[in-house]
Amino acid sequence: MNEPLHAEVLIAGGGPFGLMLALELGKRGVRCLLVEPKPGTAYNPQANATQARTMEHFRRHGFADAVRAQGLPPDHPTDIAYFTRYCGHELARLQLPTAAQASQTVRSMGGSWSAAELPHRVSQKFVEAILLDQVRRLPGVTLQHGWRLASFEDQGQTVRARVEATEGGAVQDVQARYLIGADGARSFVRQQLGIAWGGATGFKRDFMGGKMFAVYLRAPGFYEAFPHARAWMYVSVNAQRRAFMASVDGRTEFAFHAAVHEGEDADRWTAADARRIFAEALGREIPIEVLSVLTWTAGHALVAERLQHGRVFIGGDAAHLFTPTGGLGYNTAVEDAVNLGWKLAHVLQGRAPATLLDSYETERKPLALRNTGYARQFADSVGLFAATPELEADSPAGATARAAASEHLNRHVRLEFNIPGVTFGGRYDGSPLIVPDGSTPPPDAPNTYVPTACPGGRPPHAWLVDGRSLYDSFHFEWTLLALGPQAPDTTPFARAAQALGLDLRVVRHEAPELRALYEAPLALIRPDQIVAWRGHDADAAASVLAHASGRLLAGA
């Protein structure tokens, strides 16, 4: 037996959830060991959309601009467009701002899209590389690529694990306070814990239901052959082959995904098959370089029955599997990490009892169920639409079919891609960490978001007179907003936070508009930028902070 390595948290997996969790923990001084079987970050494009809430979290860490600089050129359209074939008829389009426009447009937007950041269309491979760079800067985080978790045992006070090199057979014992399964859809951690999937799978649709064939390709001549205005995502809708394609770099690289029909064995398809399938979607043949091919299955809406067992937790794809409509899988994973990160740090550093960690499942599992449900709704909307041969007919019947398709797809594209309600409206109502005030939040709807400071959700956003986002004034840990020209005395909160060992900062904004927006002069913002409490005075400061930080859980 070798001498074990010691870490406070062992993270098995280096995708978005694992890297974001390492960042949340490392920024708080928690010693982590992250092991990832791959030699580095993702090669294939995978997820292609970073939602606005995720971008706000990247802004909180200071690298949102670095993410926005990746992917498409700053002046490249981010439209989503639908065609019979890419060189055929255009059926529908949602126009969206370029990356350069987004940073300016967001400052003038209100209502549902009052936000510090807009979404960004960027391949996950670029985001992972930036996350990795950020994590490497943290002295308390050790990264081991080319290593995987081989076994583990929860021993009550610690977790004893063994990790092994993917090449060479070297093994190393690890002793950690907590183990996190960030190891993807086929999670070894989840399987070893015996945690079953809940939800549904196996949805059959003409599109986004069943096996999909994915091609990462380079097509230098695509834009010369393409007769329409550029977009970010191109969707092919015809009776022969349904497909979609996202631009990876805005120049020559694309992530292409096509439906696989009954009786086709896509697992045996080669680069030649990839060229054939791509030509079906394009409507003609052009030279392409096939960088990689793989298959995957659409039609999942699965959430693990549990997200925790003792000192072991799961998150990201290990905890929930989506059909990728709406781009919700990777973004939900980031929020998992944001939620779990501050809680682990508080427990490990003695600012909260271990029972605080029970709230991870309490808060995140309902959001996983909600988000997988929305993704299923979006997949039904596009995948159950019947693409008939008439769509391509040069006849009155063809024109009629295209008009009907245009009406449906223009409605669908706004349902799936204009989703501030999904992005900003996730809430932790009923959580033991939320102090309710008797108010009722607005209804949860995918395409509409009503900003509200009702405890349990995202804080309402505003731009300050000095040009900053209100969120830029928040503390990295706990923030007490004191709003309006006559905000009440906040001294009781400062004293209570000191007594509880909480890192709280009082942030004052005298603008009456902010007081009106929050409908109260005081609001307590958690480290994950969730409203934990709001009120009109500080009389109950000690109990509010004890409640919000988990001190009241299990009689602690």
Coordinates of C-alpha atoms in Angstrom, one line a residue:
M1 CA 0.0 0.0 0.0
N2 CA 1.4 3.4 -0.9
E3 CA 1.2 6.4 1.3
P4 CA -2.2 8.1 0.5
L5 CA -2.5 11.6 -0.9
H6 CA -4.7 13.9 1.3
A7 CA -7.3 16.3 -0.1
E8 CA -10.3 17.9 1.4
V9 CA -12.3 17.1 -1.8
L10 CA -11.6 14.5 -4.5
I11 CA -13.3 15.3 -7.8
A12 CA -13.7 12.5 -10.3
G13 CA -14.1 14.1 -13.7
G14 CA -12.8 17.2 -15.4
G15 CA -15.8 18.3 -17.5
P16 CA -17.7 21.6 -16.9
F17 CA -19.2 20.4 -13.6
G18 CA -15.9 19.1 -12.2
L19 CA -13.9 22.1 -13.4
M20 CA -16.4 24.7 -12.2
L21 CA -16.6 22.9 -8.8
A22 CA -12.8 22.9 -8.5
L23 CA -12.9 26.7 -9.3
E24 CA -15.6 27.4 -6.7
L25 CA -13.7 25.4 -4.0
G26 CA -10.2 26.5 -5.0
K27 CA -11.2 30.2 -4.9
R28 CA -12.3 29.6 -1.3
G29 CA -9.1 27.9 -0.3
V30 CA -10.3 24.3 -0.3
R31 CA -7.7 21.8 -1.2
C32 CA -8.9 19.6 -4.1
L33 CA -7.6 16.8 -6.2
L34 CA -9.3 16.5 -9.6
V35 CA -8.7 13.3 -11.7
E36 CA -9.8 13.1 -15.3
P37 CA -9.1 10.0 -17.6
K38 CA -8.7 12.1 -20.7
P39 CA -5.3 13.7 -21.4
G40 CA -6.9 17.2 -21.4
T41 CA -10.1 19.0 -22.1
A42 CA -12.7 18.0 -24.7
Y43 CA -11.6 17.7 -28.4
N44 CA -15.1 17.4 -29.8
P45 CA -17.4 20.5 -29.7
Q46 CA -20.1 18.9 -27.5
A47 CA -22.4 21.6 -26.0
N48 CA -22.6 24.7 -28.1
A49 CA -24.5 27.3 -26.1
T50 CA -23.6 29.1 -22.8
Q51 CA -26.8 30.5 -21.3
A52 CA -27.0 34.0 -19.8
R53 CA -27.1 32.7 -16.2
T54 CA -24.0 30.7 -16.7
M55 CA -22.3 33.8 -18.2
E56 CA -23.3 35.7 -15.1
H57 CA -21.4 33.1 -13.0
F58 CA -18.4 33.4 -15.3
R59 CA -18.6 37.2 -14.8
R60 CA -18.7 36.6 -11.0
H61 CA -15.4 34.8 -11.4
G62 CA -14.0 37.5 -13.7
F63 CA -13.6 35.6 -17.0
A64 CA -16.9 36.2 -18.9
D65 CA -15.1 38.4 -21.4
A66 CA -12.6 35.7 -22.1
V67 CA -15.4 33.2 -22.8
R68 CA -17.2 35.8 -25.1
A69 CA -14.0 36.2 -27.0
Q70 CA -14.0 32.5 -27.9
G71 CA -15.9 30.7 -30.6
L72 CA -17.4 32.8 -33.3
P73 CA -15.7 36.0 -34.6
P74 CA -17.2 39.0 -32.8
D75 CA -19.2 40.1 -35.9
H76 CA -20.5 36.7 -36.8
P77 CA -24.3 36.3 -36.6
T78 CA -25.7 34.0 -33.9
D79 CA -29.0 33.3 -35.7
I80 CA -30.8 30.0 -35.6
A81 CA -32.1 29.2 -39.1
Y82 CA -34.1 26.3 -40.6
F83 CA -34.0 25.1 -44.2
T84 CA -35.3 22.2 -46.3
R85 CA -31.6 21.7 -47.0
Y86 CA -28.9 24.2 -46.4
C87 CA -28.8 25.0 -50.2
G88 CA -32.6 24.8 -50.4
H89 CA -35.5 26.8 -49.1
E90 CA -35.1 28.8 -45.9
L91 CA -38.1 28.1 -43.6
A92 CA -37.5 30.0 -40.4
R93 CA -35.0 32.2 -38.6
L94 CA -34.4 33.8 -35.2
Q95 CA -32.1 36.7 -35.4
L96 CA -29.8 37.2 -32.5
P97 CA -27.0 39.7 -31.7
T98 CA -23.3 39.0 -32.5
A99 CA -20.9 38.6 -29.7
A100 CA -19.7 42.2 -30.2
Q101 CA -23.3 43.5 -30.1
A102 CA -24.3 41.4 -27.1
S103 CA -22.0 43.3 -24.7
Q104 CA -23.7 46.6 -25.7
T105 CA -27.2 45.4 -26.3
V106 CA -27.5 43.9 -22.8
R107 CA -27.2 47.4 -21.3
S108 CA -30.3 48.6 -22.9
M109 CA -32.5 45.5 -22.3
G110 CA -35.1 45.3 -19.6
G111 CA -37.9 43.1 -18.5
S112 CA -37.3 39.4 -19.1
W113 CA -33.7 40.1 -20.4
S114 CA -32.6 42.5 -17.7
A115 CA -29.2 40.8 -17.1
A116 CA -25.5 41.3 -16.6
E117 CA -24.8 39.0 -19.5
L118 CA -26.5 37.7 -22.6
P119 CA -26.1 34.1 -23.9
H120 CA -23.0 33.3 -25.9
R121 CA -22.8 30.7 -28.7
V122 CA -19.5 28.9 -28.0
S123 CA -18.4 25.3 -28.1
Q124 CA -17.9 23.6 -24.8
K125 CA -14.4 22.7 -25.8
F126 CA -13.4 26.4 -25.7
V127 CA -15.2 26.9 -22.3
E128 CA -13.5 23.9 -20.8
A129 CA -10.1 25.2 -21.8
I130 CA -10.8 28.5 -20.1
L131 CA -12.1 26.8 -17.0
L132 CA -9.0 24.6 -16.9
D133 CA -6.7 27.7 -17.2
Q134 CA -8.6 29.4 -14.3
V135 CA -8.3 26.3 -12.1
R136 CA -4.6 25.9 -12.8
R137 CA -4.0 29.3 -11.3
L138 CA -5.3 28.1 -7.9
P139 CA -2.5 26.7 -5.7
G140 CA -4.8 24.5 -3.6
V141 CA -6.1 22.5 -6.6
T142 CA -4.2 19.6 -8.0
L143 CA -5.1 18.4 -11.5
Q144 CA -4.3 14.9 -12.7
H145 CA -5.2 14.3 -16.3
G146 CA -4.8 10.7 -17.5
W147 CA -6.0 9.4 -14.2
R148 CA -9.3 7.8 -13.2
L149 CA -11.1 6.8 -10.1
A150 CA -10.8 3.0 -9.6
S151 CA -12.5 2.4 -6.3
F152 CA -13.7 4.2 -3.2
E153 CA -15.1 3.6 0.3
D154 CA -17.0 6.0 2.5
Q155 CA -15.5 5.3 5.9
G156 CA -17.7 7.7 7.8
Q157 CA -15.4 10.5 8.6
T158 CA -13.4 10.3 5.4
V159 CA -13.6 8.7 1.9
R160 CA -10.8 6.3 1.0
A161 CA -10.3 6.1 -2.8
R162 CA -7.8 4.6 -5.3
V163 CA -7.0 6.3 -8.5
E164 CA -5.1 4.8 -11.4
A165 CA -3.3 6.0 -14.5
T166 CA -5.2 5.3 -17.7
E167 CA -1.8 4.2 -19.2
G168 CA 1.0 2.5 -17.4
G169 CA -1.0 0.9 -14.5
A170 CA 0.3 3.2 -11.7
V171 CA -2.1 3.5 -8.7
Q172 CA -2.4 6.0 -5.9
D173 CA -4.4 5.9 -2.7
V174 CA -6.3 9.1 -1.8
Q175 CA -7.9 10.1 1.5
A176 CA -10.5 12.9 1.2
R177 CA -13.2 14.4 3.3
Y178 CA -15.6 14.3 0.4
L179 CA -15.8 12.6 -3.0
I180 CA -17.7 14.2 -6.0
G181 CA -18.7 12.2 -9.0
A182 CA -18.3 14.5 -11.9
D183 CA -17.7 11.5 -14.2
G184 CA -20.5 11.9 -16.8
A185 CA -23.4 9.9 -18.1
R186 CA -22.0 6.5 -17.4
S187 CA -20.8 7.6 -13.9
F188 CA -18.8 5.0 -12.1
V189 CA -19.6 6.8 -8.8
R190 CA -23.3 6.7 -9.4
Q191 CA -23.2 3.1 -10.3
Q192 CA -21.1 2.1 -7.3
L193 CA -23.5 3.9 -5.0
G194 CA -26.4 2.0 -6.6
I195 CA -28.3 5.2 -7.5
A196 CA -30.9 4.5 -10.2
W197 CA -32.2 6.9 -12.8
G198 CA -35.6 8.4 -12.5
G199 CA -37.6 10.0 -15.3
A200 CA -38.0 8.7 -18.8
T201 CA -35.9 7.7 -21.8
G202 CA -36.3 6.1 -25.2
F203 CA -38.5 8.8 -26.7
K204 CA -39.0 8.1 -30.4
R205 CA -39.2 11.1 -32.7
D206 CA -38.3 11.8 -36.3
F207 CA -35.6 14.1 -34.9
M208 CA -34.0 14.4 -31.5
G209 CA -35.4 11.0 -30.4
G210 CA -33.2 8.0 -30.9
K211 CA -29.6 7.5 -32.2
M212 CA -27.8 10.5 -33.6
F213 CA -24.7 10.6 -35.8
A214 CA -22.2 13.4 -34.9
V215 CA -19.5 14.6 -37.2
Y216 CA -16.9 17.2 -36.3
L217 CA -15.8 18.5 -39.6
R218 CA -14.0 21.2 -41.5
A219 CA -15.7 22.6 -44.6
P220 CA -13.7 25.5 -46.1
G221 CA -16.2 25.8 -49.0
F222 CA -19.4 25.8 -47.0
Y223 CA -20.1 29.6 -47.1
E224 CA -19.4 29.7 -50.9
A225 CA -22.0 27.0 -51.5
F226 CA -24.5 28.3 -48.9
P227 CA -26.9 30.8 -50.6
H228 CA -28.5 32.3 -47.5
A229 CA -27.5 34.8 -44.7
R230 CA -25.0 33.3 -42.2
A231 CA -26.3 31.9 -38.9
W232 CA -24.8 30.1 -35.9
M233 CA -27.1 27.0 -36.1
Y234 CA -28.3 25.5 -39.3
V235 CA -31.2 23.0 -39.1
S236 CA -32.1 20.8 -42.1
V237 CA -35.8 19.7 -42.3
N238 CA -36.7 17.3 -45.0
A239 CA -38.2 13.8 -45.4
Q240 CA -34.8 12.2 -46.2
R241 CA -32.6 13.2 -43.3
R242 CA -33.2 15.6 -40.4
A243 CA -30.0 17.3 -39.1
F244 CA -28.6 20.3 -37.3
M245 CA -25.2 22.0 -37.5
A246 CA -23.5 24.6 -35.3
S247 CA -20.6 26.7 -36.4
V248 CA -17.6 26.1 -34.1
D249 CA -15.3 28.9 -35.3
G250 CA -17.4 30.9 -37.7
R251 CA -15.0 30.0 -40.5
T252 CA -14.5 26.4 -41.5
E253 CA -15.3 24.1 -38.5
F254 CA -18.7 22.8 -37.7
A255 CA -20.4 20.3 -35.3
F256 CA -22.9 18.4 -37.4
H257 CA -25.5 16.0 -36.0
A258 CA -27.9 13.9 -38.1
A259 CA -30.8 11.6 -37.2
V260 CA -30.2 7.9 -37.7
H261 CA -33.0 5.9 -39.2
E262 CA -34.3 2.5 -38.1
G263 CA -32.2 -0.2 -39.6
E264 CA -29.1 1.9 -40.1
D265 CA -26.0 0.9 -38.2
A266 CA -24.3 4.3 -37.6
D267 CA -21.8 2.8 -35.2
R268 CA -20.1 1.3 -38.2
W269 CA -20.2 4.4 -40.3
T270 CA -17.0 5.8 -41.7
A271 CA -15.7 9.2 -42.9
A272 CA -17.2 8.3 -46.3
D273 CA -20.6 7.9 -44.7
A274 CA -20.1 11.2 -42.9
R275 CA -19.6 12.9 -46.3
R276 CA -22.7 11.2 -47.6
I277 CA -24.9 12.3 -44.7
F278 CA -23.6 15.8 -44.8
A279 CA -24.3 16.1 -48.5
E280 CA -27.9 15.0 -47.8
A281 CA -28.3 17.9 -45.4
L282 CA -26.5 20.4 -47.6
G283 CA -28.3 19.4 -50.8
R284 CA -25.1 19.0 -52.8
E285 CA -21.6 17.7 -52.4
I286 CA -18.7 19.8 -51.3
P287 CA -15.3 18.7 -50.0
I288 CA -15.1 18.3 -46.2
E289 CA -12.5 17.1 -43.8
V290 CA -13.9 14.7 -41.2
L291 CA -12.1 15.4 -37.9
S292 CA -14.1 12.8 -35.8
V293 CA -17.3 10.8 -35.8
L294 CA -19.3 9.3 -33.0
T295 CA -22.9 8.3 -32.1
W296 CA -25.0 9.4 -29.2
T297 CA -28.6 9.0 -28.1
A298 CA -31.3 11.7 -28.0
G299 CA -34.5 11.2 -26.1
H300 CA -33.4 11.3 -22.4
A301 CA -35.1 13.1 -19.6
L302 CA -33.4 11.4 -16.7
V303 CA -32.6 12.5 -13.2
A304 CA -30.8 10.4 -10.6
E305 CA -33.0 9.3 -7.7
R306 CA -30.4 10.8 -5.2
L307 CA -27.6 13.2 -5.6
Q308 CA -25.8 12.3 -2.3
H309 CA -24.9 9.3 -0.3
G310 CA -23.0 10.0 2.9
R311 CA -19.8 11.9 1.9
V312 CA -20.2 11.2 -1.8
F313 CA -22.1 13.5 -4.2
I314 CA -22.9 13.5 -7.9
G315 CA -23.6 16.3 -10.3
G316 CA -23.6 17.3 -14.0
D317 CA -24.3 14.4 -16.4
A318 CA -23.7 11.9 -13.6
A319 CA -26.9 13.3 -12.1
H320 CA -29.1 14.3 -15.0
L321 CA -29.2 13.4 -18.7
F322 CA -30.9 15.7 -21.3
T323 CA -31.9 15.7 -24.9
P324 CA -29.8 18.8 -25.8
T325 CA -32.6 21.0 -27.0
G326 CA -32.3 24.3 -25.3
G327 CA -28.7 23.7 -24.4
L328 CA -29.6 23.0 -20.8
G329 CA -27.4 20.0 -19.8
Y330 CA -24.0 21.8 -19.5
N331 CA -25.6 25.0 -18.1
T332 CA -27.5 23.0 -15.4
A333 CA -24.2 21.3 -14.5
V334 CA -22.5 24.7 -14.0
E335 CA -25.3 25.7 -11.6
D336 CA -24.9 22.3 -9.7
A337 CA -21.2 23.2 -9.1
V338 CA -22.0 26.8 -8.0
N339 CA -24.6 25.5 -5.5
L340 CA -22.4 22.7 -4.1
G341 CA -19.2 24.7 -4.0
W342 CA -20.0 27.3 -1.4
K343 CA -21.7 24.7 0.8
L344 CA -18.7 22.3 0.8
A345 CA -16.4 25.2 1.6
H346 CA -18.6 26.4 4.5
V347 CA -18.7 23.0 6.0
L348 CA -15.0 22.2 5.6
Q349 CA -14.0 25.6 7.0
G350 CA -16.3 25.3 10.0
R351 CA -18.8 28.0 9.1
A352 CA -21.7 25.5 8.8
P353 CA -22.7 22.1 10.0
A354 CA -22.4 19.1 7.7
T355 CA -26.2 19.0 7.5
L356 CA -25.9 22.0 5.2
L357 CA -24.9 19.6 2.5
D358 CA -28.2 17.9 2.5
S359 CA -29.6 21.1 0.9
Y360 CA -27.7 20.4 -2.3
E361 CA -30.1 17.6 -3.3
T362 CA -33.1 19.4 -1.9
E363 CA -32.3 22.4 -4.1
R364 CA -30.8 21.0 -7.2
K365 CA -32.9 17.9 -7.9
P366 CA -36.1 19.8 -8.5
L367 CA -34.2 22.1 -10.9
A368 CA -32.9 19.1 -12.7
L369 CA -36.4 17.7 -13.1
R370 CA -37.6 21.1 -14.2
N371 CA -34.9 21.6 -16.8
T372 CA -35.1 18.0 -18.2
G373 CA -38.8 18.6 -18.6
Y374 CA -38.3 21.8 -20.5
A375 CA -35.7 20.1 -22.8
R376 CA -38.2 17.3 -23.5
Q377 CA -40.9 19.9 -24.4
F378 CA -38.5 21.6 -26.8
A379 CA -37.5 18.3 -28.4
D380 CA -41.2 17.3 -28.9
S381 CA -41.9 20.7 -30.5
V382 CA -39.2 20.2 -33.2
G383 CA -38.9 16.4 -33.3
L384 CA -42.5 15.5 -33.7
F385 CA -43.0 17.9 -36.6
A386 CA -43.5 15.8 -39.7
A387 CA -41.2 16.7 -42.6
T388 CA -43.0 15.5 -45.7
P389 CA -41.6 15.2 -49.3
E390 CA -43.9 18.1 -50.3
L391 CA -41.6 20.5 -48.4
E392 CA -39.2 20.4 -51.3
A393 CA -41.7 20.3 -54.1
D394 CA -41.6 23.1 -56.7
S395 CA -45.4 23.3 -56.8
P396 CA -48.4 25.0 -55.1
A397 CA -48.6 22.1 -52.7
G398 CA -44.9 22.6 -51.9
A399 CA -45.4 26.3 -51.2
T400 CA -48.3 25.5 -48.9
A401 CA -46.3 22.9 -47.0
R402 CA -43.4 25.3 -46.6
A403 CA -45.7 28.1 -45.4
A404 CA -47.1 25.7 -42.7
A405 CA -43.5 24.6 -41.8
S406 CA -42.4 28.2 -41.6
E407 CA -45.3 29.0 -39.2
H408 CA -44.5 26.1 -36.9
L409 CA -40.7 26.5 -37.0
N410 CA -40.8 30.2 -36.4
R411 CA -42.9 29.5 -33.3
H412 CA -40.7 26.7 -32.2
V413 CA -37.4 28.5 -32.6
R414 CA -38.6 31.2 -30.2
L415 CA -39.9 28.5 -27.8
E416 CA -36.5 26.8 -27.7
F417 CA -34.0 29.7 -28.0
N418 CA -35.6 32.7 -26.4
I419 CA -35.8 31.2 -22.9
P420 CA -35.2 33.9 -20.2
G421 CA -37.7 32.1 -18.0
V422 CA -35.7 28.8 -18.1
T423 CA -32.4 30.7 -17.8
F424 CA -33.2 33.0 -15.0
G425 CA -36.4 31.6 -13.4
G426 CA -35.0 28.6 -11.6
R427 CA -35.9 28.8 -7.9
Y428 CA -35.3 27.1 -4.6
D429 CA -38.7 27.6 -3.1
G430 CA -39.2 25.2 -0.1
S431 CA -35.5 25.0 0.6
P432 CA -34.6 24.9 4.3
L433 CA -32.1 27.7 3.6
I434 CA -34.6 30.2 2.2
V435 CA -36.4 32.5 4.5
P436 CA -39.9 33.1 3.0
D437 CA -41.6 36.4 3.3
G438 CA -45.1 35.4 2.4
S439 CA -44.9 36.6 -1.2
T440 CA -45.6 34.4 -4.2
P441 CA -43.1 34.2 -7.1
P442 CA -44.4 34.8 -10.7
P443 CA -45.4 31.7 -12.6
D444 CA -42.6 29.6 -14.1
A445 CA -42.7 30.0 -17.9
P446 CA -40.0 29.2 -20.5
N447 CA -40.2 32.3 -22.6
T448 CA -41.0 34.9 -20.0
Y449 CA -39.1 35.9 -16.9
V450 CA -40.5 38.4 -14.4
P451 CA -37.7 39.8 -12.2
T452 CA -38.5 39.4 -8.5
A453 CA -36.7 39.5 -5.2
C454 CA -39.1 37.0 -3.7
P455 CA -36.7 34.9 -1.6
G456 CA -35.5 31.7 -3.4
G457 CA -34.5 33.0 -6.8
R458 CA -32.1 35.1 -8.8
P459 CA -31.7 38.7 -7.6
P460 CA -33.3 41.3 -9.9
H461 CA -30.7 42.9 -12.0
A462 CA -30.0 46.6 -12.8
W463 CA -27.3 48.7 -14.3
L464 CA -25.8 51.3 -11.9
V465 CA -25.3 54.9 -12.8
D466 CA -21.5 54.4 -12.8
G467 CA -21.9 51.8 -15.6
R468 CA -21.4 48.7 -13.5
S469 CA -23.8 45.8 -13.2
L470 CA -25.5 45.6 -9.8
Y471 CA -24.0 42.1 -9.6
D472 CA -20.5 43.6 -9.9
S473 CA -21.1 45.2 -6.5
F474 CA -21.9 41.9 -4.8
H475 CA -19.4 40.2 -2.5
F476 CA -18.0 36.8 -3.6
E477 CA -19.5 35.4 -0.4
W478 CA -22.5 36.8 1.5
T479 CA -24.0 40.2 0.5
L480 CA -26.5 42.3 2.4
L481 CA -28.0 44.9 0.1
A482 CA -29.1 48.1 1.8
L483 CA -31.2 49.9 -0.7
G484 CA -32.7 53.4 -0.9
P485 CA -31.9 56.7 0.6
Q486 CA -33.1 55.7 4.0
A487 CA -32.0 52.1 4.4
P488 CA -32.3 50.8 8.0
D489 CA -29.4 50.2 10.3
T490 CA -27.5 47.0 9.2
T491 CA -25.3 46.7 12.3
P492 CA -27.2 43.6 13.7
F493 CA -26.3 41.7 10.5
A494 CA -22.6 42.6 10.7
R495 CA -22.5 41.5 14.3
A496 CA -24.4 38.3 13.6
A497 CA -22.2 37.4 10.7
Q498 CA -19.1 37.9 12.8
A499 CA -20.5 35.7 15.5
L500 CA -21.4 32.9 13.0
G501 CA -18.0 33.2 11.1
L502 CA -19.7 34.3 7.9
D503 CA -17.9 36.5 5.4
L504 CA -20.7 39.1 4.8
R505 CA -20.3 42.6 3.2
V506 CA -23.0 45.3 3.4
V507 CA -23.4 46.9 0.0
R508 CA -25.3 50.2 -0.1
H509 CA -27.1 51.7 -3.1
E510 CA -29.2 54.8 -2.4
A511 CA -31.1 54.8 -5.7
P512 CA -34.8 54.7 -5.0
E513 CA -35.3 52.6 -8.2
L514 CA -33.3 49.7 -6.6
R515 CA -35.4 49.9 -3.4
A516 CA -38.5 49.7 -5.6
L517 CA -37.1 46.9 -7.7
Y518 CA -36.5 44.7 -4.6
E519 CA -39.7 45.9 -2.8
A520 CA -37.7 46.1 0.4
P521 CA -34.8 48.0 1.7
L522 CA -32.8 45.0 2.8
A523 CA -32.0 41.8 0.9
L524 CA -29.6 39.0 1.8
I525 CA -27.8 37.5 -1.2
R526 CA -26.1 34.0 -0.9
P527 CA -22.7 33.2 -2.3
D528 CA -24.4 31.6 -5.4
Q529 CA -26.3 34.9 -6.0
I530 CA -29.7 33.7 -4.8
V531 CA -31.9 35.9 -2.6
A532 CA -32.1 34.2 0.8
W533 CA -34.2 36.8 2.6
R534 CA -35.5 40.3 2.2
G535 CA -37.0 42.6 4.8
H536 CA -37.6 46.0 6.2
D537 CA -35.4 45.9 9.3
A538 CA -32.5 44.0 10.8
D539 CA -34.3 43.0 14.0
A540 CA -34.1 39.2 13.2
A541 CA -30.6 39.3 11.7
A542 CA -29.1 36.5 13.8
S543 CA -32.0 34.1 13.1
V544 CA -32.0 35.0 9.4
L545 CA -28.3 34.3 8.9
A546 CA -28.5 31.1 11.0
H547 CA -31.4 30.0 8.8
A548 CA -29.8 30.9 5.5
S549 CA -26.4 29.4 6.3
G550 CA -27.8 26.1 7.5
R551 CA -27.1 26.5 11.2
L552 CA -30.8 25.6 12.0
L553 CA -30.7 22.3 10.1
A554 CA -30.9 19.2 12.2
G555 CA -30.9 21.3 15.3
A556 CA -27.3 22.5 14.7

